[in-house]
Tab-separated table of C-alpha atoms and ligand atoms in Angstrom:
chain	number	residue	atom	x	y	z
A	1	UNK	CA	84.711	70.110	42.557
A	2	UNK	CA	87.321	69.568	44.889
A	3	UNK	CA	85.008	67.357	46.884
A	4	UNK	CA	84.001	65.222	44.047
A	5	UNK	CA	87.349	64.840	43.285
A	6	UNK	CA	88.337	63.829	46.666
A	7	UNK	CA	85.896	61.198	46.625
A	8	UNK	CA	86.925	59.977	43.493
A	9	UNK	CA	90.480	60.041	44.764
A	10	UNK	CA	89.722	57.938	47.558
A	11	UNK	CA	87.918	55.665	45.828
A	12	UNK	CA	89.585	54.388	43.142
A	13	UNK	CA	93.582	55.627	43.489
A	14	UNK	CA	95.941	53.912	45.605
A	15	UNK	CA	96.664	55.549	48.537
A	16	UNK	CA	100.066	56.390	48.531
A	17	UNK	CA	99.889	60.042	48.802
A	18	UNK	CA	97.147	60.093	51.648
A	19	UNK	CA	95.597	62.790	52.555
A	20	UNK	CA	96.878	65.590	49.725
A	21	UNK	CA	96.728	69.660	50.668
A	22	UNK	CA	92.959	70.373	50.200
A	23	UNK	CA	93.300	72.249	46.465
A	24	UNK	CA	93.112	71.331	42.947
A	25	UNK	CA	94.069	73.509	40.234
A	26	UNK	CA	92.594	74.449	36.952
A	27	UNK	CA	95.355	76.569	34.972
A	28	UNK	CA	98.460	78.221	35.538
A	29	UNK	CA	99.866	81.370	34.217
A	30	UNK	CA	103.818	82.174	35.202
A	31	UNK	CA	103.650	81.734	38.708
A	32	UNK	CA	100.798	81.293	39.293
A	33	UNK	CA	98.190	78.825	39.933
A	34	UNK	CA	94.132	78.854	39.620
A	35	UNK	CA	92.235	76.560	42.249
A	36	UNK	CA	89.023	75.499	40.887
A	37	UNK	CA	87.192	78.452	43.625
A	38	UNK	CA	89.021	80.993	42.399
A	39	UNK	CA	91.738	81.391	44.448
A	40	UNK	CA	94.937	82.540	43.296
A	41	UNK	CA	98.614	80.633	44.471
A	42	UNK	CA	102.473	81.799	43.794
A	43	UNK	CA	103.520	78.468	42.115
A	44	UNK	CA	107.233	78.697	44.598
A	45	UNK	CA	107.880	75.086	44.750
A	46	UNK	CA	107.199	74.720	40.544
A	47	UNK	CA	105.730	71.452	40.772
A	48	UNK	CA	108.979	70.108	42.960
A	49	UNK	CA	111.779	71.602	40.639
A	50	UNK	CA	109.758	70.791	37.200
A	51	UNK	CA	108.310	74.113	36.053
A	52	UNK	CA	111.391	75.954	35.155
A	53	UNK	CA	109.492	77.629	33.134
A	54	UNK	CA	106.346	78.547	35.153
A	55	UNK	CA	102.677	77.635	33.676
A	56	UNK	CA	101.433	78.232	30.281
A	57	UNK	CA	105.106	79.536	28.874
A	58	UNK	CA	104.200	80.448	25.407
A	59	UNK	CA	106.984	79.745	23.124
A	60	UNK	CA	106.816	76.543	25.164
A	61	UNK	CA	103.355	75.513	24.412
A	62	UNK	CA	103.720	76.978	20.962
A	63	UNK	CA	106.071	74.052	20.610
A	64	UNK	CA	104.602	71.536	22.432
A	65	UNK	CA	101.284	72.101	20.536
A	66	UNK	CA	103.067	72.505	17.213
A	67	UNK	CA	104.938	68.824	17.710
A	68	UNK	CA	101.089	67.676	19.170
A	69	UNK	CA	99.896	67.946	15.815
A	70	UNK	CA	102.754	66.579	13.543
A	71	UNK	CA	103.604	63.378	15.224
A	72	UNK	CA	104.272	62.044	19.063
A	73	UNK	CA	105.695	58.829	18.819
A	74	UNK	CA	107.094	56.884	16.445
A	75	UNK	CA	109.550	54.079	18.719
A	76	UNK	CA	113.038	53.799	18.637
A	77	UNK	CA	113.201	51.535	15.346
A	78	UNK	CA	113.763	54.765	13.706
A	79	UNK	CA	115.601	57.757	13.846
A	80	UNK	CA	113.669	60.402	15.869
A	81	UNK	CA	114.817	64.172	14.767
A	82	UNK	CA	114.423	66.261	18.502
A	83	UNK	CA	116.045	63.466	20.077
A	84	UNK	CA	119.035	63.793	18.087
A	85	UNK	CA	118.912	67.348	18.161
A	86	UNK	CA	118.394	67.386	21.930
A	87	UNK	CA	120.903	64.721	22.357
A	88	UNK	CA	123.028	67.216	20.907
A	89	UNK	CA	121.710	70.559	22.841
A	90	UNK	CA	122.439	68.332	26.177
A	91	UNK	CA	126.455	67.194	25.287
A	92	UNK	CA	127.202	70.534	23.890
A	93	UNK	CA	126.347	72.234	26.435
A	94	UNK	CA	128.108	70.043	29.220
A	95	UNK	CA	131.052	67.509	29.985
A	96	UNK	CA	129.386	64.794	28.720
A	97	UNK	CA	129.736	63.046	25.331
A	98	UNK	CA	126.647	61.307	25.065
A	99	UNK	CA	123.484	61.290	26.058
A	100	UNK	CA	120.314	58.795	26.520
A	101	UNK	CA	117.006	59.773	27.039
A	102	UNK	CA	113.470	58.024	29.174
A	103	UNK	CA	110.923	59.115	31.195
A	104	UNK	CA	111.597	59.957	34.720
A	105	UNK	CA	114.623	60.786	36.998
A	106	UNK	CA	114.578	56.847	39.004
A	107	UNK	CA	114.076	55.283	35.397
A	108	UNK	CA	117.469	57.258	34.815
A	109	UNK	CA	119.292	56.547	37.450
A	110	UNK	CA	118.208	53.144	37.122
A	111	UNK	CA	120.479	53.856	33.272
A	112	UNK	CA	122.941	55.198	34.722
A	113	UNK	CA	123.544	52.041	37.146
A	114	UNK	CA	123.631	49.582	34.261
A	115	UNK	CA	126.040	51.594	32.447
A	116	UNK	CA	128.169	51.631	35.501
A	117	UNK	CA	128.092	47.699	35.552
A	118	UNK	CA	127.926	46.991	32.269
A	119	UNK	CA	131.131	49.100	31.619
A	120	UNK	CA	133.015	47.125	33.940
A	121	UNK	CA	131.508	43.732	32.781
A	122	UNK	CA	132.907	44.350	28.976
A	123	UNK	CA	136.297	44.880	30.607
A	124	UNK	CA	136.194	41.966	32.102
A	125	UNK	CA	136.469	43.183	35.661
A	126	UNK	CA	134.176	42.131	38.518
A	127	UNK	CA	132.631	45.072	40.426
A	128	UNK	CA	129.519	46.193	40.916
A	129	UNK	CA	128.616	47.632	43.797
A	130	UNK	CA	127.481	51.360	44.071
A	131	UNK	CA	128.557	52.974	46.985
A	132	UNK	CA	125.667	56.451	47.222
A	133	UNK	CA	124.676	58.655	50.282
A	134	UNK	CA	123.072	58.676	53.983
A	135	UNK	CA	120.082	61.102	53.312
A	136	UNK	CA	120.001	61.108	49.740
A	137	UNK	CA	117.134	60.364	47.439
A	138	UNK	CA	117.433	58.914	44.023
A	139	UNK	CA	113.886	57.464	43.279
A	140	UNK	CA	111.474	55.054	44.025
A	141	UNK	CA	112.010	51.942	42.190
A	142	UNK	CA	113.911	49.091	43.395
A	143	UNK	CA	117.078	49.661	42.577
A	144	UNK	CA	117.312	53.475	43.547
A	145	UNK	CA	114.933	52.600	47.006
A	146	UNK	CA	118.709	50.458	47.372
A	147	UNK	CA	120.631	53.702	46.454
A	148	UNK	CA	118.177	56.291	49.129
A	149	UNK	CA	119.668	56.501	51.649
A	150	UNK	CA	116.421	57.002	54.458
A	151	UNK	CA	115.717	53.766	55.976
A	152	UNK	CA	112.073	54.324	55.934
A	153	UNK	CA	111.874	54.019	51.586
A	154	UNK	CA	113.469	50.684	52.510
A	155	UNK	CA	112.496	48.909	55.323
A	156	UNK	CA	109.477	47.560	53.135
A	157	UNK	CA	111.151	46.861	50.186
A	158	UNK	CA	113.955	44.026	52.024
A	159	UNK	CA	115.612	41.588	50.572
A	160	UNK	CA	116.500	45.478	48.416
A	161	UNK	CA	118.802	45.147	45.230
A	162	UNK	CA	122.370	43.468	46.316
A	163	UNK	CA	125.105	45.925	45.458
A	164	UNK	CA	123.816	48.880	47.080
A	165	UNK	CA	125.399	50.439	50.129
A	166	UNK	CA	125.060	54.069	51.910
A	167	UNK	CA	127.972	56.487	53.613
A	168	UNK	CA	127.726	59.349	55.397
A	169	UNK	CA	128.224	62.917	53.160
A	170	UNK	CA	130.639	65.401	53.315
A	171	UNK	CA	132.971	62.819	55.363
A	172	UNK	CA	135.795	62.109	52.765
A	173	UNK	CA	137.604	59.253	55.398
A	174	UNK	CA	134.107	57.393	54.992
A	175	UNK	CA	134.696	57.177	51.219
A	176	UNK	CA	138.045	55.839	51.513
A	177	UNK	CA	136.802	53.229	54.616
A	178	UNK	CA	133.172	51.849	52.249
A	179	UNK	CA	134.824	51.173	49.039
A	180	UNK	CA	135.644	47.815	48.098
A	181	UNK	CA	138.058	46.056	44.994
A	182	UNK	CA	134.143	45.110	43.897
A	183	UNK	CA	133.116	49.171	43.875
A	184	UNK	CA	132.276	50.121	40.781
A	185	UNK	CA	130.251	53.699	41.372
A	186	UNK	CA	129.461	56.308	43.933
A	187	UNK	CA	126.391	58.227	43.220
A	188	UNK	CA	126.216	61.541	45.026
A	189	UNK	CA	123.002	64.716	44.700
A	190	UNK	CA	126.054	67.635	45.165
A	191	UNK	CA	122.607	69.304	46.611
A	192	UNK	CA	120.835	67.166	48.249
A	193	UNK	CA	117.130	68.183	47.693
A	194	UNK	CA	114.305	66.047	49.187
A	195	UNK	CA	116.151	66.023	52.336
A	196	UNK	CA	116.209	69.597	53.388
A	197	UNK	CA	118.124	71.312	50.761
A	198	UNK	CA	122.163	69.927	52.343
A	199	UNK	CA	125.099	70.658	49.532
A	200	UNK	CA	127.731	69.086	49.820
A	201	UNK	CA	131.144	71.077	50.199
A	202	UNK	CA	132.919	71.829	47.842
A	203	UNK	CA	136.099	70.109	48.815
A	204	UNK	CA	134.630	66.860	49.750
A	205	UNK	CA	132.953	66.938	45.983
A	206	UNK	CA	136.701	67.263	44.431
A	207	UNK	CA	138.727	64.844	46.453
A	208	UNK	CA	135.769	62.591	45.895
A	209	UNK	CA	136.239	63.149	42.102
A	210	UNK	CA	139.952	62.833	42.862
A	211	UNK	CA	139.398	59.978	44.728
A	212	UNK	CA	137.209	57.791	41.946
A	213	UNK	CA	140.049	58.554	38.722
A	214	UNK	CA	142.801	57.310	40.842
A	215	UNK	CA	140.597	54.085	42.035
A	216	UNK	CA	139.041	53.451	38.717
A	217	UNK	CA	135.634	54.280	40.494
A	218	UNK	CA	132.857	55.941	38.680
A	219	UNK	CA	131.374	59.153	39.486
A	220	UNK	CA	127.695	59.102	38.870
A	221	UNK	CA	126.300	63.225	40.098
A	222	UNK	CA	122.447	62.492	40.384
A	223	UNK	CA	121.461	65.819	38.968
A	224	UNK	CA	118.209	65.465	38.422
A	225	UNK	CA	116.435	67.823	41.223
A	226	UNK	CA	119.851	70.434	40.545
A	227	UNK	CA	120.020	69.922	36.845
A	228	UNK	CA	118.573	72.494	33.806
A	229	UNK	CA	119.368	75.373	35.464
A	230	UNK	CA	118.370	75.053	38.712
A	231	UNK	CA	120.898	76.571	40.693
A	232	UNK	CA	122.299	79.069	38.259
A	233	UNK	CA	124.922	77.111	36.306
A	234	UNK	CA	123.082	74.364	33.647
A	235	UNK	CA	124.461	71.668	36.153
A	236	UNK	CA	125.243	71.917	39.943
A	237	UNK	CA	128.874	69.749	39.199
A	238	UNK	CA	129.657	73.073	37.617
A	239	UNK	CA	129.735	74.897	40.261
A	240	UNK	CA	131.889	72.755	42.025
A	241	UNK	CA	134.188	72.651	38.684
A	242	UNK	CA	133.912	68.989	38.775
A	243	UNK	CA	133.157	66.582	35.802
A	244	UNK	CA	131.026	63.467	36.878
A	245	UNK	CA	131.671	60.803	34.589
A	246	UNK	CA	127.916	59.875	34.469
A	247	UNK	CA	125.235	62.529	35.556
A	248	UNK	CA	121.488	61.626	35.269
A	249	UNK	CA	118.787	64.577	34.861
A	250	UNK	CA	114.958	64.786	34.187
A	251	UNK	CA	112.623	66.836	36.560
A	252	UNK	CA	112.833	70.463	34.631
A	253	UNK	CA	113.984	68.892	31.357
A	254	UNK	CA	110.136	68.326	30.210
A	255	UNK	CA	109.515	71.385	32.245
A	256	UNK	CA	106.478	68.922	32.969
A	257	UNK	CA	106.373	66.589	29.969
A	258	UNK	CA	108.065	63.586	31.847
A	259	UNK	CA	111.636	63.173	30.326
A	260	UNK	CA	114.980	62.196	32.018
A	261	UNK	CA	118.456	61.912	30.574
A	262	UNK	CA	121.901	59.393	30.913
A	263	UNK	CA	124.592	62.020	30.133
A	264	UNK	CA	128.253	60.057	30.104
A	265	UNK	CA	131.520	60.564	28.925
A	266	UNK	CA	132.827	58.746	25.620
A	267	UNK	CA	134.846	56.123	27.253
A	268	UNK	CA	132.044	55.422	29.679
A	269	UNK	CA	128.581	55.461	27.074
A	270	UNK	CA	130.189	53.141	24.319
A	271	UNK	CA	129.541	50.141	26.797
A	272	UNK	CA	125.973	50.583	26.442
A	273	UNK	CA	125.979	48.673	22.462
A	274	UNK	CA	122.970	47.087	20.775
A	275	UNK	CA	120.377	45.445	23.309
A	276	UNK	CA	121.730	46.553	26.245
A	277	UNK	CA	119.694	48.759	26.949
A	278	UNK	CA	116.239	50.878	25.699
A	279	UNK	CA	112.731	52.070	26.640
A	280	UNK	CA	109.897	52.625	24.392
A	281	UNK	CA	108.757	56.037	25.269
A	282	UNK	CA	111.977	57.581	25.932
A	283	UNK	CA	113.334	60.624	23.764
A	284	UNK	CA	110.340	60.203	21.601
A	285	UNK	CA	109.029	63.074	19.598
A	286	UNK	CA	107.063	65.122	22.070
A	287	UNK	CA	109.106	64.613	25.443
A	288	UNK	CA	112.609	65.625	23.069
A	289	UNK	CA	110.064	69.044	21.855
A	290	UNK	CA	109.576	69.647	25.416
A	291	UNK	CA	113.205	69.214	26.232
A	292	UNK	CA	114.339	71.389	23.233
A	293	UNK	CA	111.859	74.047	23.874
A	294	UNK	CA	113.164	74.390	27.581
A	295	UNK	CA	116.790	74.817	26.263
A	296	UNK	CA	115.792	77.493	23.745
A	297	UNK	CA	113.918	78.953	26.488
A	298	UNK	CA	117.087	78.420	28.957
A	299	UNK	CA	119.356	80.650	26.211
A	300	UNK	CA	117.232	83.126	24.772
A	301	UNK	CA	115.117	84.297	28.674
A	302	UNK	CA	118.721	84.335	30.026
A	303	UNK	CA	117.565	82.142	32.361
A	304	UNK	CA	120.583	80.986	33.606
A	305	UNK	CA	121.984	84.565	34.880
A	306	UNK	CA	118.178	84.487	36.541
A	307	UNK	CA	118.322	81.861	37.949
A	308	UNK	CA	121.580	83.170	39.958
A	309	UNK	CA	120.986	86.820	40.324
A	310	UNK	CA	117.450	85.677	41.569
A	311	UNK	CA	118.956	83.406	44.219
A	312	UNK	CA	121.148	85.370	45.574
A	313	UNK	CA	118.605	88.182	45.862
A	314	UNK	CA	115.835	85.838	47.237
A	315	UNK	CA	118.713	84.361	49.644
A	316	UNK	CA	119.450	87.825	50.771
A	317	UNK	CA	115.953	88.973	51.503
A	318	UNK	CA	115.786	85.389	53.573
A	319	UNK	CA	119.157	85.502	55.848
A	320	UNK	CA	117.758	88.976	56.190
A	321	UNK	CA	114.278	87.410	57.896
A	322	UNK	CA	116.245	84.993	59.495
A	323	UNK	CA	117.996	87.793	61.185
A	324	UNK	CA	114.647	89.341	62.418
A	325	UNK	CA	113.561	86.272	63.701
A	326	UNK	CA	116.389	84.249	64.956
A	327	UNK	CA	114.640	82.003	66.920
A	328	UNK	CA	112.591	80.959	63.806
A	329	UNK	CA	115.060	80.495	61.194
A	330	UNK	CA	118.198	78.455	61.838
A	331	UNK	CA	119.441	78.309	58.670
A	332	UNK	CA	119.166	79.390	54.912
A	333	UNK	CA	120.780	77.115	52.213
A	334	UNK	CA	121.396	76.065	48.794
A	335	UNK	CA	122.418	77.933	45.720
A	336	UNK	CA	120.318	79.514	42.775
A	337	UNK	CA	116.893	78.972	42.817
A	338	UNK	CA	116.997	75.477	45.171
A	339	UNK	CA	116.459	77.065	48.428
A	340	UNK	CA	115.987	75.714	52.270
A	341	UNK	CA	114.689	77.318	55.096
A	342	UNK	CA	114.920	75.378	57.814
A	343	UNK	CA	113.128	76.231	60.793
A	344	UNK	CA	112.868	74.926	64.760
A	345	UNK	CA	111.220	71.633	65.275
A	346	UNK	CA	108.177	72.844	66.346
A	347	UNK	CA	107.351	75.606	64.656
A	348	UNK	CA	108.060	73.786	60.685
A	349	UNK	CA	104.606	72.712	60.329
A	350	UNK	CA	102.677	75.626	61.300
A	351	UNK	CA	104.405	77.950	59.056
A	352	UNK	CA	104.528	75.906	56.236
A	353	UNK	CA	100.146	76.024	56.692
A	354	UNK	CA	100.462	79.640	57.557
A	355	UNK	CA	102.500	80.091	54.264
A	356	UNK	CA	99.826	77.620	52.335
A	357	UNK	CA	97.244	79.230	53.943
A	358	UNK	CA	98.857	82.897	52.434
A	359	UNK	CA	98.614	81.439	48.508
A	360	UNK	CA	102.145	80.412	48.888
A	361	UNK	CA	103.208	76.684	47.629
A	362	UNK	CA	105.650	75.328	49.210
A	363	UNK	CA	107.256	71.654	50.329
A	364	UNK	CA	108.024	70.540	53.812
A	365	UNK	CA	111.019	68.614	53.893
A	366	UNK	CA	111.543	66.145	56.935
A	367	UNK	CA	109.380	68.329	58.883
A	368	UNK	CA	112.413	71.072	59.434
A	369	UNK	CA	112.782	72.731	55.995
A	370	UNK	CA	110.781	74.518	53.601
A	371	UNK	CA	111.880	73.796	50.126
A	372	UNK	CA	111.708	75.847	47.620
A	373	UNK	CA	111.739	75.298	43.641
A	374	UNK	CA	110.527	78.092	41.906
A	375	UNK	CA	110.357	78.751	38.126
A	376	UNK	CA	113.598	80.381	36.466
A	377	UNK	CA	112.411	82.956	35.651
A	378	UNK	CA	110.891	84.172	38.788
A	379	UNK	CA	110.993	88.190	39.285
A	380	UNK	CA	112.427	90.441	41.758
A	381	UNK	CA	108.498	91.549	42.604
A	382	UNK	CA	107.308	87.919	43.152
A	383	UNK	CA	110.262	86.806	45.396
A	384	UNK	CA	109.301	90.129	47.552
A	385	UNK	CA	105.674	88.709	47.601
A	386	UNK	CA	106.638	85.360	49.589
A	387	UNK	CA	109.419	87.475	51.729
A	388	UNK	CA	106.052	89.193	52.895
A	389	UNK	CA	103.734	86.065	53.212
A	390	UNK	CA	106.471	84.143	55.219
A	391	UNK	CA	107.336	87.347	57.548
A	392	UNK	CA	103.188	87.936	57.970
A	393	UNK	CA	103.124	83.884	58.731
A	394	UNK	CA	105.868	84.710	61.326
A	395	UNK	CA	104.482	87.199	63.312
A	396	UNK	CA	100.894	86.079	63.275
A	397	UNK	CA	100.429	82.376	63.405
A	398	UNK	CA	103.796	81.507	65.125
B	401	PLP	C1	117.827	64.263	42.997
B	401	PLP	C2	116.775	63.000	42.409
B	401	PLP	N1	116.936	61.681	41.984
B	401	PLP	C3	115.955	61.389	41.351
B	401	PLP	C4	114.569	61.784	42.286
B	401	PLP	C5	113.571	60.626	41.290
B	401	PLP	O1	112.816	61.264	40.167
B	401	PLP	P1	111.222	61.148	39.100
B	401	PLP	O2	110.580	60.938	40.334
B	401	PLP	O3	111.094	61.922	38.162
B	401	PLP	O4	111.602	59.825	39.411
B	401	PLP	C6	114.137	62.664	42.790
B	401	PLP	C7	112.969	62.950	42.553
B	401	PLP	O5	112.476	64.174	43.721
B	401	PLP	C8	115.159	63.467	43.141
B	401	PLP	O6	114.959	64.616	43.414
């Protein structure tokens, strides 16, 4: 079956993903993914921080099936029960006062940019610039590419959407230098995911928050990857003890059903008035049923506590490996179950391949850092399987 799919993909699918890993999955259960040839993999990447509940989570599947049988879509012309209830959940469990649903992380960030701009526009203040950080990743639409601080993602799409600029992360002086009287917002990932799991310093994040408040600038936190319990808190900004004016989330919010959210303080959110923003699919009955089922599982199964506890155990065991292999493992970073294992550059690809051959799914960031973002209900036994495979890879393949 794999060869057939590869041939179809090659012939008909736009080649944006190049040569993919040679595997196709037919079904999953918990941490396990079953390939068409019968091989069983452990999903330590969780669909890139999406499958927070693992695969085929019984209650989640049941909630979706029930919703599919009842109603998929009605349009935003009418009131939508699940949409209203999921907005309530997000607001009551975060520092935000209002939420808006869309379909992806990039779209949530687009919504955040629009909200920041319209907030000042409606006040009659000429502020529209958005500052973000080097090495950040905010999505693939034109505005989010302009905000993504990685030149290789930007180069083919110049001229970029105007008004965006990037500065060095964790450098508060750089913030002060970059801000102008046109700066509307500063956007950060508190833990940069795609570039290899790089957390911001607490002091930097807090200074940033205070600076934005003092200077009438909005702070936007991109929680697309860090949100919904990934770091052991529902949102990473809780770890930092700061409250953004706007934050975005997506990925794990739907556990695989596409949904994103823009969340904001009341004062900012009220800038969006009828007609200012919209969406066809965003927050429809199906995707918001998924969001509600994710919230229920997080609460009923104590997944925040598990992510925190298992994250600590995971990093401890990885640091144990680092002591054993100090020349190979250079750093172990992250919070909760978003973890980066930085390797000596010459061996990183071989380690990634070795893990894959041992049926451990991860991603390799910037050719240097193995990123893991497993389901939040992972067990210590599953962590041990990964550690064993990692050790075998370092011993046998390197
Ligand atoms: C921090 C962050 N923001 C935004 C995005 C874009 O999300 P999406 O691919 O759903 O548009 C990603 C995706 O990896 C991300 O990690």
